[in-house]
Every structure is written in structure tokens, then in C-alpha cells.
Short mmCIF file of C-alpha atoms in Angstrom, two decimals:
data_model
loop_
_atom_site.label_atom_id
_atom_site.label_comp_id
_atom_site.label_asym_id
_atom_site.label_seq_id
_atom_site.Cartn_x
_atom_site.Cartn_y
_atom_site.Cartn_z
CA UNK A 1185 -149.88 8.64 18.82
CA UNK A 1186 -153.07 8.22 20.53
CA UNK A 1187 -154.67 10.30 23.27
CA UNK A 1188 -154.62 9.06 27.05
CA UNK A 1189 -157.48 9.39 29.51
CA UNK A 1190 -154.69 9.14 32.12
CA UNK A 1191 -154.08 13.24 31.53
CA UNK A 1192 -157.56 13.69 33.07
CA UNK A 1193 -156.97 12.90 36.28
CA UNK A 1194 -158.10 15.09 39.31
CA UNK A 1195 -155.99 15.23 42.64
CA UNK A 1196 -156.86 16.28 45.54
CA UNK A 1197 -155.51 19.59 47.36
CA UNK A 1198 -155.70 19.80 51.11
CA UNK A 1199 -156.14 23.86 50.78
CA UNK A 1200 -154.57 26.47 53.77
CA UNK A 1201 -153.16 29.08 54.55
CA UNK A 1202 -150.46 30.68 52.30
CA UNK A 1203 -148.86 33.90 51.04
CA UNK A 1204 -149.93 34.94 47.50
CA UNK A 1205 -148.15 37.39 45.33
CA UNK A 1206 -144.54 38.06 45.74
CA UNK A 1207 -141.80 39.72 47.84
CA UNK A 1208 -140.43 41.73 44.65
CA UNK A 1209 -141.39 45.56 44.88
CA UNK A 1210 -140.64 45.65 41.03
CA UNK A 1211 -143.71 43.60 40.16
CA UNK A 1212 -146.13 45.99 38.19
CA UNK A 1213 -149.44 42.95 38.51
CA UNK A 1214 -150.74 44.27 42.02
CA UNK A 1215 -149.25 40.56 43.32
CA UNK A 1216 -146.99 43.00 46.06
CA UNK A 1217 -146.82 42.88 48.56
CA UNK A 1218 -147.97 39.46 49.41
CA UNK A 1219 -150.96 38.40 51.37
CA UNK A 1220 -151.51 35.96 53.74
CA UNK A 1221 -154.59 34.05 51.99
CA UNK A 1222 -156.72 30.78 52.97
CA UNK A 1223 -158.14 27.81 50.23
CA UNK A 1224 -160.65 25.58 51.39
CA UNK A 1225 -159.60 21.94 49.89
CA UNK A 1226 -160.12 20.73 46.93
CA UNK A 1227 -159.72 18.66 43.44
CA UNK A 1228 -157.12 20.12 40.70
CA UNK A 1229 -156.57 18.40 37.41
CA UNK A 1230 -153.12 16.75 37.90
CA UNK A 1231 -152.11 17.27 34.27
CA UNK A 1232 -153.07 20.56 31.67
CA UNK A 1233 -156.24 20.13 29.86
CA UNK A 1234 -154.64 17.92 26.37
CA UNK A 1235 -156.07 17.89 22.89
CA UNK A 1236 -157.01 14.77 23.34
CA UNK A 1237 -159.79 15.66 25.89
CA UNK A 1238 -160.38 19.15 24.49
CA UNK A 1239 -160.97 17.08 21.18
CA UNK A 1240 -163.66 14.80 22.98
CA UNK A 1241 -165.39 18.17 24.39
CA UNK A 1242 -165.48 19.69 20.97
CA UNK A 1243 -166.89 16.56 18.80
CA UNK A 1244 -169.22 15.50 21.62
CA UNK A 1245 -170.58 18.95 21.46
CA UNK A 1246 -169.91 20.18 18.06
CA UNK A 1247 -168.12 23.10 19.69
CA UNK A 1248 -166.76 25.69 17.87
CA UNK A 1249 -164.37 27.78 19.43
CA UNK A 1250 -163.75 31.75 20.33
CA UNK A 1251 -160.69 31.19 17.99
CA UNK A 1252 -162.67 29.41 14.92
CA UNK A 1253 -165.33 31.82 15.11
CA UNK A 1254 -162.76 34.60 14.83
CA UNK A 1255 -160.79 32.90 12.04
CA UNK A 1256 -157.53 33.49 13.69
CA UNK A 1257 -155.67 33.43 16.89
CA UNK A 1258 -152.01 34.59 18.07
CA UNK A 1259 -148.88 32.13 17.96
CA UNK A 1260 -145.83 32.93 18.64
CA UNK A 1261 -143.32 33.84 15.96
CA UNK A 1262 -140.96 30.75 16.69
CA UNK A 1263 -143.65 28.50 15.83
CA UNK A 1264 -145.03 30.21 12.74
CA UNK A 1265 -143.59 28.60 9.22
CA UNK A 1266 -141.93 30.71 7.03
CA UNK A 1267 -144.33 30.64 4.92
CA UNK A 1268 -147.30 32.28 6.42
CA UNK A 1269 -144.80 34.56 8.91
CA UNK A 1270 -144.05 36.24 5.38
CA UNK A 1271 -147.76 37.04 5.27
CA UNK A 1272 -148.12 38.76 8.28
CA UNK A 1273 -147.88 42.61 8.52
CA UNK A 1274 -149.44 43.48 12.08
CA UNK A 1275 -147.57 42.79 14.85
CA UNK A 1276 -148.57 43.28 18.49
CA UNK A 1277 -146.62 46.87 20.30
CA UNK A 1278 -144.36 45.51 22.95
CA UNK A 1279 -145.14 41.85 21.88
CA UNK A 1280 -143.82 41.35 18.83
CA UNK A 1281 -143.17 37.47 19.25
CA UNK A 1282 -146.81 37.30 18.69
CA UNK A 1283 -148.13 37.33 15.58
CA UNK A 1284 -152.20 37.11 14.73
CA UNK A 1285 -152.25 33.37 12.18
CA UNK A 1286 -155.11 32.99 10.17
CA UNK A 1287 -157.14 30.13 10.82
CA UNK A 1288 -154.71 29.04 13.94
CA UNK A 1289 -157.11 27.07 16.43
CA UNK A 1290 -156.75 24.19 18.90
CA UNK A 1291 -157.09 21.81 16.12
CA UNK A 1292 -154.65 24.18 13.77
CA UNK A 1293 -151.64 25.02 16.54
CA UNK A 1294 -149.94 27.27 13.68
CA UNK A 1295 -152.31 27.78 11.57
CA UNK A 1296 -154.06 25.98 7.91
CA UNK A 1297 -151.87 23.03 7.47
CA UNK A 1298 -150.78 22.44 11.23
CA UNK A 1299 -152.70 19.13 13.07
CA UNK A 1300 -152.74 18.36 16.71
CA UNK A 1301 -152.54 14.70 15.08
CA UNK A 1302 -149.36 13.60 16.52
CA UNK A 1303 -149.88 16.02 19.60
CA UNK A 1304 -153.32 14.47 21.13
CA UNK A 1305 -150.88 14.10 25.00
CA UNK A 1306 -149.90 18.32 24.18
CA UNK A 1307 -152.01 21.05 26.49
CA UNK A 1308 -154.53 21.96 24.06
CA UNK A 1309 -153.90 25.59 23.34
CA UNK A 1310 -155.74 28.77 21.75
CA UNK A 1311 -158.32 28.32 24.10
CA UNK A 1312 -160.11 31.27 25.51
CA UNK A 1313 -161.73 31.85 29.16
CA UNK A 1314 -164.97 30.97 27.31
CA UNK A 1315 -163.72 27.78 25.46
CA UNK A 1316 -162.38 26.67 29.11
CA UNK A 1317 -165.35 27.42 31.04
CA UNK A 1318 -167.81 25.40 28.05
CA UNK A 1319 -165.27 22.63 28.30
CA UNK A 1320 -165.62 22.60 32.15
CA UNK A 1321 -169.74 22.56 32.40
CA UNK A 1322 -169.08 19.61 30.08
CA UNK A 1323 -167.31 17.24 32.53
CA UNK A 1324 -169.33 18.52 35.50
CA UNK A 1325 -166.31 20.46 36.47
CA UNK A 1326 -165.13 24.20 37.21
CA UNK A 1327 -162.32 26.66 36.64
CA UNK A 1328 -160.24 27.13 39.81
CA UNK A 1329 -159.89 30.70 41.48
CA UNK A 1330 -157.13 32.91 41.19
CA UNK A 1331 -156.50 31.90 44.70
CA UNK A 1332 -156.94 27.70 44.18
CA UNK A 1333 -154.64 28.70 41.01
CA UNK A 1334 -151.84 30.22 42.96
CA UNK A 1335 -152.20 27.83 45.60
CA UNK A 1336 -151.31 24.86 43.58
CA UNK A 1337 -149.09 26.01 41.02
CA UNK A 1338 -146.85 28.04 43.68
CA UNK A 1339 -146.78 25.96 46.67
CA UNK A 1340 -144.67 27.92 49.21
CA UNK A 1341 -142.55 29.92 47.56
CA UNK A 1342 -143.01 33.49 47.77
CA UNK A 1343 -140.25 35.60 46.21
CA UNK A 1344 -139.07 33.44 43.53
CA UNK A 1345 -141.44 33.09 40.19
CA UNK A 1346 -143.14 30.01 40.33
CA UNK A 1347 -142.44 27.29 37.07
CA UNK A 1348 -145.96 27.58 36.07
CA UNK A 1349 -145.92 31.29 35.32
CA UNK A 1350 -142.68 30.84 33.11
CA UNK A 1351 -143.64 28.00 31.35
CA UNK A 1352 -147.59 29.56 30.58
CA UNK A 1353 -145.61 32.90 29.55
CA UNK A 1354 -143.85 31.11 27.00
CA UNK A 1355 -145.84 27.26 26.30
CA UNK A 1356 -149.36 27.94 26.54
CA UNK A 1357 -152.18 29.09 28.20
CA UNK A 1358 -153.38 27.69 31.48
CA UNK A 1359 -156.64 28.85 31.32
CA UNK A 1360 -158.05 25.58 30.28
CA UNK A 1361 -155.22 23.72 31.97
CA UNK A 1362 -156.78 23.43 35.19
CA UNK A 1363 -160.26 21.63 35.96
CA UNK A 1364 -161.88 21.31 39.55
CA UNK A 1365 -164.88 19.37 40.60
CA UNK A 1366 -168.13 21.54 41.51
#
């Protein structure tokens, strides 16, 4: 399956006044209690950041990234294969879905022997703050704020966790999902 261009489209956020954080006393992030905060307006990448485009970044620029220069990268245990899960000995304290793959990248989801091939529409993943923030000086672009985050991921709600947060606790990692214009 080919990559789509489509996936790098860029809408555009009117920006407010809304409440960040949450109403829950039990959250231990410093997001209680909420605060009434104000975005100016602006453009959000409609779609996560896919391999497709991360691909284009990292041939165009013969990028090599925080997780290839390290030679490994954490994935969680579901998706490791058997094979290489036997292999692994260190485990993260109070995280032990994660496990540290050798050699898994953005090109290498799980690790030697895993492609992003028949994934090119997937977010790209294993990318780090500094991966995202290269990729973004590439296509004349910027990471949002925390705030610009929160504003377009949560919307209005306030005491209920917001989709985004579930699905980038368990999927991926936004950091590179979202792309705004300078």
C-alpha cells in the first residue's frame, strides 16, 4: 500500500478561551485544578505525522534518528515477536509492558525484521522530541504548545480524559503527530 499526501493536511483552529487540565483531584500531572487558558488561532495537522511523510523527511535529508543512533528504542510487549521478547532481560519498574528492542526505529516498528512497508498511512512512531522538531524545520512548520495541544485534542471537555491521551498512552507517540505552520 502506498503512502498518501492527503495525511498532511493542515486545518485551521479558530483558538479561545478554554479550561485546561482536569476536574479530577486524583490526577498526580499538575493538570488540577483546571485553568481557564487562551490560544491565539491557528493551523494543526488534521491527521498524525505517517511514515509515509516521516519517510520523505528522512530520505530527503538522510536523517538518522535519536532511535537509530541509539540502536534501540522501547515497544510495547504486545507487539514484540516471540522471538526477540525471549531476548530481553531488562524491563522498565512500573512499566513492564515496555520492553527496550534492539534496532526498533520508525522504519523497524518491532525491531530487525519489522517494515513500515505495508504501514506507509500508520503514525510514524519511535520518534523523539528531536526527530519531531528536525522533521518540522523541514516542512517550514512547528511543534504546537502544550496549550495549542490541549486545545485541539480536548475540545471542551474538562473532567473526562480526552481520546487523544488514551489512544497516545497505548498507540503511539504524538510528539511528531502534530505539525503547525510558523
Amino acid at each position: 500500500m502506498g503512502g498518501n499526501e492527503k495525511y498532511e493536511e493542515l486545518v485551521e483552529l479558530d483558538g479561545g478561551h478554554f479550561w485546561k487540565g482536569t476536574d479530577d483531584r486524583s490526577a498526580k500531572d499538575g493538570s488540577f485544578p483546571p485553568q481557564l487558558t487562551f490560544v491565539k488561532k491557528f493551523k494543526f495537522n488534521k491527521y498524525p505525522v505517517t511514515n509515509f511523510s516521516f519517510r520523505k523527511f528522512a530520505v530527503a535529508e538522510d536523517y538518522v534518528s535519536t532511535a537509530e543512533e541509539y540502536e534501540w528504542s522501547f515497544v510495547f510487549e504486545s507487539d514484540v515477536p516471540d522471538n526477540i521478547k525471549s531476548q530481553i532481560t531488562d524491563k522498565l519498574p512500573n512499566a513492564e509492558w515496555w520492553m527496550p528492542v534492539p534496532e526498533a526505529r520508525w522504519d523497524q516498528p518491532e525491531g530487525e525484521g519489522s517494515s513500515i512497508d505495508d504501514r506507509l498511512n500508520w503514525p510514524a512512531v519511535h520518534i523523539s522530541h528531536i526527530d519531531a522538531e528536525a522533521y518540522c524545520k523541514w516542512k517550514g512548520l512547528r511543534l504546537p504548545t502544550d496549550d495549542e495541544w490541549e486545545f485541539a485534542v480536548r475540545g471542551t471537555l474538562i473532567s473526562e480524559w480526552y481520546l487523544l491521551e488514551a489512544i497516545s498512552s497505548t498507540l503511539y507517540t504524538p510528539s511528531a503527530a502534530s505539525v503547525l505552520e510558523k
